[in-house]
Coordinates of C-alpha atoms and ligand atoms in Angstrom, one line a residue:
M1 CA 25.2 31.6 2.5
R2 CA 21.8 29.9 2.5
F3 CA 23.2 26.8 4.5
E4 CA 25.4 27.6 7.0
N5 CA 25.8 25.7 10.2
R6 CA 23.4 23.0 8.3
A7 CA 24.5 19.0 7.7
A8 CA 23.6 17.6 4.4
I9 CA 23.8 13.6 3.0
V10 CA 23.7 13.3 -0.4
T11 CA 23.3 9.7 -1.7
G12 CA 24.5 8.7 -4.5
G13 CA 26.1 12.3 -4.4
A14 CA 29.0 11.4 -6.4
R15 CA 27.6 11.1 -9.6
G16 CA 24.9 12.4 -12.3
I17 CA 22.2 14.2 -10.6
G18 CA 23.5 14.2 -6.7
R19 CA 26.4 15.2 -7.4
A20 CA 24.8 18.5 -8.7
I21 CA 22.7 19.3 -5.7
A22 CA 25.9 18.4 -3.4
E23 CA 26.8 21.1 -5.3
E24 CA 24.5 23.7 -5.1
L25 CA 23.9 22.6 -0.7
A26 CA 27.9 23.1 -0.6
R27 CA 27.7 26.3 -2.1
E28 CA 26.0 28.2 0.0
G29 CA 27.2 27.4 3.3
A30 CA 26.0 22.8 3.7
K31 CA 28.4 20.9 4.8
V32 CA 27.7 17.6 2.7
V33 CA 28.5 14.2 3.5
I34 CA 28.6 12.5 -0.3
M35 CA 27.4 9.0 0.5
D36 CA 28.1 6.7 -2.7
P37 CA 30.3 3.7 -3.0
G38 CA 30.6 4.3 -6.8
S39 CA 28.3 1.4 -8.0
A40 CA 28.3 0.9 -11.9
K41 CA 25.0 1.6 -13.4
D42 CA 22.9 -1.8 -13.2
G43 CA 24.5 -1.9 -9.3
D44 CA 27.0 -4.0 -9.7
G45 CA 30.6 -3.6 -8.7
G46 CA 32.2 0.5 -9.8
D47 CA 34.8 1.8 -9.4
G48 CA 34.6 1.7 -4.8
A49 CA 35.2 5.4 -3.2
G50 CA 37.2 6.8 -5.9
P51 CA 34.2 9.0 -7.1
A52 CA 32.7 9.6 -3.8
E53 CA 36.5 10.9 -2.6
E54 CA 36.5 12.7 -6.4
A55 CA 33.1 14.6 -6.0
A56 CA 33.8 15.8 -1.5
E57 CA 37.3 16.6 -2.9
A58 CA 36.1 19.0 -5.9
I59 CA 33.7 20.9 -3.6
R60 CA 36.6 21.4 -1.0
A61 CA 38.2 22.7 -3.9
A62 CA 35.8 24.9 -4.6
G63 CA 36.1 26.5 -0.9
G64 CA 32.7 23.9 0.5
T65 CA 33.0 21.9 2.9
A66 CA 32.1 17.8 2.4
I67 CA 33.8 14.3 3.1
A68 CA 33.2 10.6 1.2
A69 CA 31.0 8.0 2.7
A70 CA 31.8 5.1 0.3
E71 CA 29.1 3.0 1.8
S72 CA 25.5 1.3 0.3
V73 CA 22.1 2.4 0.7
A74 CA 21.0 -1.0 0.4
D75 CA 23.0 -2.2 3.7
H76 CA 20.8 -0.9 6.2
D77 CA 23.7 -0.8 9.5
A78 CA 25.8 1.2 6.7
C79 CA 23.2 3.9 6.8
G80 CA 23.3 4.1 10.2
R81 CA 26.2 4.9 10.0
T82 CA 26.3 7.7 7.5
V83 CA 24.2 9.2 9.5
Q84 CA 26.2 9.2 12.5
L85 CA 29.7 10.1 10.8
C86 CA 27.8 13.8 9.7
K87 CA 26.7 13.8 13.4
D88 CA 29.7 13.7 14.4
A89 CA 31.7 15.4 11.8
F90 CA 29.1 18.1 11.4
G91 CA 27.7 18.2 14.7
S92 CA 23.8 17.9 13.3
V93 CA 21.8 15.7 9.6
D94 CA 20.1 18.4 8.6
I95 CA 19.2 18.2 4.5
L96 CA 19.0 14.0 3.7
I97 CA 19.2 14.2 -0.1
N98 CA 17.4 10.4 -1.5
N99 CA 19.2 9.8 -4.7
A100 CA 20.8 7.3 -4.9
G101 CA 20.0 4.8 -8.0
V102 CA 20.5 2.3 -10.5
L103 CA 18.7 0.5 -12.7
R104 CA 17.8 -2.6 -13.5
P105 CA 15.1 -3.5 -17.0
K106 CA 13.5 -6.0 -18.5
M107 CA 10.2 -7.0 -19.3
V108 CA 8.4 -7.9 -15.9
W109 CA 8.8 -11.8 -17.9
N110 CA 12.4 -12.3 -17.9
M111 CA 13.5 -9.2 -15.5
P112 CA 15.5 -11.8 -12.8
I113 CA 14.8 -11.9 -8.9
E114 CA 17.4 -10.1 -8.6
S115 CA 17.4 -7.3 -10.3
W116 CA 14.0 -6.8 -8.9
D117 CA 15.9 -6.8 -5.5
I118 CA 19.0 -5.3 -6.1
V119 CA 16.6 -2.1 -7.1
V120 CA 14.3 -2.0 -4.9
A121 CA 16.6 -2.2 -2.5
T122 CA 18.6 1.2 -3.9
H123 CA 16.0 3.3 -4.6
M124 CA 13.2 2.2 -1.8
R125 CA 14.6 0.6 1.2
G126 CA 17.7 2.2 1.2
T127 CA 15.0 5.3 1.4
F128 CA 13.5 3.7 3.9
S129 CA 17.1 3.4 5.7
M130 CA 18.2 6.5 5.1
I131 CA 15.4 8.5 7.6
H132 CA 14.7 5.7 9.8
H133 CA 18.3 6.7 10.7
A134 CA 18.5 10.5 10.1
A135 CA 14.9 10.7 11.7
P136 CA 15.7 11.1 15.6
H137 CA 17.9 13.5 14.7
M138 CA 15.3 16.0 12.4
R139 CA 12.8 15.4 15.2
A140 CA 15.1 16.5 17.9
Q141 CA 16.3 19.7 16.9
R142 CA 12.8 20.0 15.3
W143 CA 14.0 20.7 11.8
G144 CA 14.7 18.8 8.5
R145 CA 14.0 18.7 5.0
I146 CA 13.9 15.4 3.0
I147 CA 14.0 14.4 -0.5
N148 CA 12.7 11.3 -2.1
M149 CA 13.9 11.0 -6.1
G150 CA 11.2 9.5 -8.2
S151 CA 10.7 9.5 -11.2
E152 CA 7.9 10.0 -13.9
A153 CA 8.1 5.7 -14.0
W154 CA 6.1 5.7 -10.5
R155 CA 3.1 6.7 -12.8
G156 CA 3.5 3.4 -15.1
T157 CA 6.0 2.0 -16.9
V158 CA 7.1 -0.4 -19.4
G159 CA 10.1 -3.0 -19.0
G160 CA 10.8 -1.7 -15.6
V161 CA 8.3 -2.7 -12.9
N162 CA 10.8 -2.6 -10.0
Y163 CA 12.0 1.1 -11.0
G164 CA 8.5 1.7 -11.2
A165 CA 7.7 0.5 -7.8
A166 CA 10.3 1.8 -6.4
K167 CA 9.7 5.3 -7.9
G168 CA 5.9 4.7 -6.6
G169 CA 6.6 3.6 -3.6
N170 CA 8.9 6.1 -2.7
F171 CA 6.6 8.9 -3.5
S172 CA 4.2 6.5 -0.6
I173 CA 7.4 6.9 1.8
T174 CA 7.4 10.7 1.0
R175 CA 3.8 10.6 1.7
S176 CA 3.5 9.3 5.1
M177 CA 6.8 10.9 5.8
A178 CA 5.4 14.1 5.9
R179 CA 2.4 13.5 8.2
E180 CA 5.1 11.5 10.8
L181 CA 7.3 14.5 10.9
G182 CA 5.6 17.2 9.5
K183 CA 4.5 18.7 12.7
Y184 CA 8.0 18.8 14.0
G185 CA 9.4 21.3 10.9
V186 CA 10.3 18.4 9.5
T187 CA 9.7 18.5 5.5
A188 CA 9.8 15.4 2.8
N189 CA 8.9 15.9 -0.3
T190 CA 9.8 13.8 -3.8
I191 CA 11.2 15.1 -7.7
C192 CA 11.2 13.4 -11.0
P193 CA 13.5 14.5 -12.8
A194 CA 14.4 14.5 -16.0
A195 CA 18.4 15.4 -17.2
A196 CA 21.0 13.6 -19.1
T197 CA 23.1 11.7 -16.8
R198 CA 24.9 8.2 -17.2
L199 CA 21.7 6.8 -16.1
T200 CA 19.5 8.3 -19.4
L201 CA 21.6 8.7 -21.8
D202 CA 24.8 6.9 -21.7
D203 CA 26.1 6.2 -25.8
A204 CA 23.8 2.4 -25.7
V205 CA 20.7 4.8 -24.8
K206 CA 21.6 7.3 -27.8
E207 CA 22.2 4.0 -30.4
G208 CA 18.8 2.5 -29.6
F209 CA 16.8 5.9 -29.8
R210 CA 19.0 6.2 -32.9
K211 CA 17.8 2.7 -34.4
R212 CA 13.9 3.8 -33.0
L213 CA 13.8 7.1 -35.1
E214 CA 15.8 5.6 -38.5
A215 CA 12.4 2.9 -37.9
G216 CA 10.2 5.4 -37.7
L217 CA 9.3 4.1 -34.4
V218 CA 9.4 7.6 -32.9
T219 CA 9.2 11.3 -34.0
Q220 CA 12.0 13.7 -34.5
E221 CA 10.8 16.0 -32.0
R222 CA 11.3 12.6 -29.6
Y223 CA 14.5 12.2 -30.8
D224 CA 16.1 15.6 -30.5
A225 CA 14.1 16.1 -26.7
V226 CA 16.0 13.2 -25.8
V227 CA 19.4 13.5 -27.4
N228 CA 19.1 17.6 -26.0
M229 CA 18.4 16.6 -23.0
G230 CA 19.1 19.5 -20.1
G231 CA 21.7 18.3 -17.3
P232 CA 21.5 17.6 -13.7
E233 CA 22.4 21.9 -13.3
H234 CA 18.5 21.9 -14.0
I235 CA 17.8 19.2 -10.8
A236 CA 20.1 21.4 -8.3
P237 CA 18.6 24.7 -7.9
F238 CA 14.6 23.2 -7.8
A239 CA 15.8 20.9 -4.6
A240 CA 18.4 23.6 -2.5
Y241 CA 14.9 25.5 -2.7
L242 CA 13.2 22.8 -1.0
C243 CA 15.5 22.8 1.9
S244 CA 15.6 25.9 2.7
D245 CA 13.2 28.0 5.2
A246 CA 11.6 29.7 2.7
A247 CA 9.8 26.3 1.4
A248 CA 9.4 25.1 5.2
D249 CA 5.8 24.8 4.6
I250 CA 6.0 22.4 1.1
N251 CA 5.2 18.8 2.8
G252 CA 4.7 15.7 0.9
Q253 CA 4.8 17.0 -2.4
A254 CA 5.9 15.4 -5.7
F255 CA 6.8 17.6 -8.3
R256 CA 8.4 17.5 -12.2
V257 CA 12.1 19.3 -12.1
E258 CA 13.5 19.4 -15.4
E259 CA 15.4 21.8 -18.3
G260 CA 13.5 24.7 -17.5
K261 CA 10.4 23.4 -16.1
V262 CA 8.8 23.0 -12.4
G263 CA 5.9 21.2 -12.4
I264 CA 3.5 19.9 -9.5
Y265 CA 1.4 16.4 -9.9
N266 CA -2.2 16.5 -9.0
E267 CA -2.8 14.7 -5.0
P268 CA -4.1 11.2 -5.5
E269 CA -8.0 11.5 -4.7
M270 CA -10.8 9.2 -5.1
K271 CA -12.5 11.4 -8.0
A272 CA -15.3 9.3 -8.2
S273 CA -17.9 6.8 -6.5
L274 CA -20.7 4.6 -6.6
V275 CA -22.9 4.0 -3.6
K276 CA -25.1 1.4 -3.2
A277 CA -27.9 2.1 -0.7
G278 CA -28.2 0.2 2.3
K279 CA -25.1 -0.5 1.9
E280 CA -25.4 -4.0 0.3
V281 CA -23.9 -5.8 -1.5
F282 CA -23.1 -5.2 -5.6
T283 CA -24.4 -7.9 -8.0
F284 CA -21.8 -8.7 -10.8
E285 CA -24.8 -7.2 -12.6
E286 CA -25.3 -3.9 -11.2
L287 CA -21.3 -3.6 -11.1
A288 CA -21.3 -3.8 -14.5
A289 CA -24.6 -2.1 -16.4
Q290 CA -23.1 1.1 -13.4
I291 CA -18.9 1.3 -12.8
P292 CA -18.4 2.6 -17.2
Q293 CA -21.4 5.5 -16.7
A294 CA -20.1 5.6 -13.1
L295 CA -16.5 5.9 -12.7
L296 CA -15.0 5.4 -16.1
Q297 CA -16.3 8.6 -18.0
G298 CA -13.4 9.8 -19.9
Y299 CA -11.2 7.0 -19.1
T300 CA -8.6 5.4 -21.4
N301 CA -7.2 1.9 -21.5
P302 CA -3.2 2.5 -20.4
S303 CA -2.2 -0.6 -23.2
P304 CA -5.2 -2.3 -25.4
A305 CA -4.6 -5.8 -25.8
E306 CA -3.8 -6.1 -29.4
P307 CA -3.3 -8.8 -31.9
A308 CA -1.5 -11.5 -31.3
S309 CA 0.6 -10.9 -34.1
D310 CA 1.1 -7.2 -32.9
A311 CA 1.9 -7.9 -29.3
A312 CA 4.3 -10.2 -30.5
A313 CA 6.0 -7.7 -33.5
A314 CA 6.6 -5.1 -30.1
E315 CA 8.8 -6.8 -27.8
Ligands
NAD401 N1 18.5 11.7 -14.7 C1 17.4 11.5 -15.2 O1 16.5 11.6 -16.4 C2 16.2 10.4 -13.9 C3 14.8 10.4 -14.4 C4 14.6 10.1 -13.2 C5 14.9 9.6 -12.1 N2 16.1 10.3 -11.4 C6 16.6 9.6 -10.4 O2 17.8 10.5 -9.9 C7 18.3 9.5 -9.2 C8 20.4 10.3 -9.6 O3 20.1 10.0 -11.1 P1 21.4 10.4 -12.4 O4 20.0 10.1 -13.1 O5 21.7 11.2 -12.1 O6 22.2 9.1 -12.3 P2 23.6 8.3 -11.6 O7 23.7 7.3 -12.6 O8 24.7 9.8 -12.7 O9 24.2 8.8 -10.5 C9 23.6 7.9 -9.8 C10 24.4 7.3 -8.4 O10 23.6 6.6 -6.6 C11 24.8 6.0 -6.9 N3 24.7 5.4 -6.8 C12 24.5 3.2 -7.1 N4 23.8 2.6 -5.9 C13 24.0 3.1 -4.8 C14 23.8 2.6 -3.7 N5 23.0 1.2 -3.0 N6 24.1 3.7 -2.7 C15 24.3 4.8 -2.5 N7 24.5 5.4 -3.6 C16 24.8 4.4 -4.9 C17 25.6 5.8 -8.2 O11 27.2 5.1 -7.8 C18 26.0 7.1 -8.6 O12 27.1 7.4 -8.2 C19 18.0 8.4 -8.9 O13 17.0 7.7 -8.4 C20 17.3 8.4 -10.7 O14 16.6 7.5 -10.1 C21 16.7 10.5 -12.7

């Protein structure tokens, strides 16, 4: 088995994509800690230890090894406790899947600071906290695999600046970890998934899309693609591949993974520059005259200004 003698922590492993990854790793012999406090979709309250216990029990029932930790990644010390639990129970910490997630969408002018804080704490601060505690073990043993769950939202999104920022932050964490830990045999990569889970495709989301279809705001093709989206089982095999020895040299990358498709994002590189001879200070007139030609050929404004009446109608 591919992950015999490997121990994994999967945050948010009680449901959705995390659970599918935990099961896939366990099927290949990994011993798994399911770290999940059973939160509701928006991070409030929830079901406590039940979902994590149930997910761990399902793995054990299938012949695997798993334990539950009903801890929150938003609690820095709880992250330390969970890493130690993995070490104590299974002897090592080899694989870390930073997957825990909650949603609190609103336009920026309506978003309470609490919604910013909980989303950033779960997706991004939690990723830092888990790596902070796991990295010493991985570094000492000179082997480790870290996957930080991203999202297409890292490229810019409407109505979820907290989520998009946290996912963008996760990709930056991935890139930094690849550089800090790579030489110790530890890789870090990001997966931007698309899969039907309670986060993406509950009844309210389906109903919202049906209304948008009826109002002519989305095409039938787009509607069909959303409501028939494949499940988390399409994400798990690629995550397992990234955790394997076969992927030892894949580091600091972001992948798009969805039903029947795996893609890789560009490296973010400067694509053009304007240089002032002698490094003198640019004048406003020079910038206004030269920037469009030198830097912005082929560029499209993602959201050009609209007449006031159109903009108000879209809210
Ligand atoms: N499903 C998709 O299409 C999709 C798309 C883009 C990104 N993602 C990302 O994938 C990850 C998994 O999402 P999912 O769709 O499986 O959602 P999900 O709601 O099915 O599962 C998320 C799990 O995270 C747990 N969780 C919430 N707060 C936590 C905390 N503080 N500590 C530990 N666990 C916590 C929840 O209890 C839940 O079990 C998330 O990071 C999400 O942002 C999913």
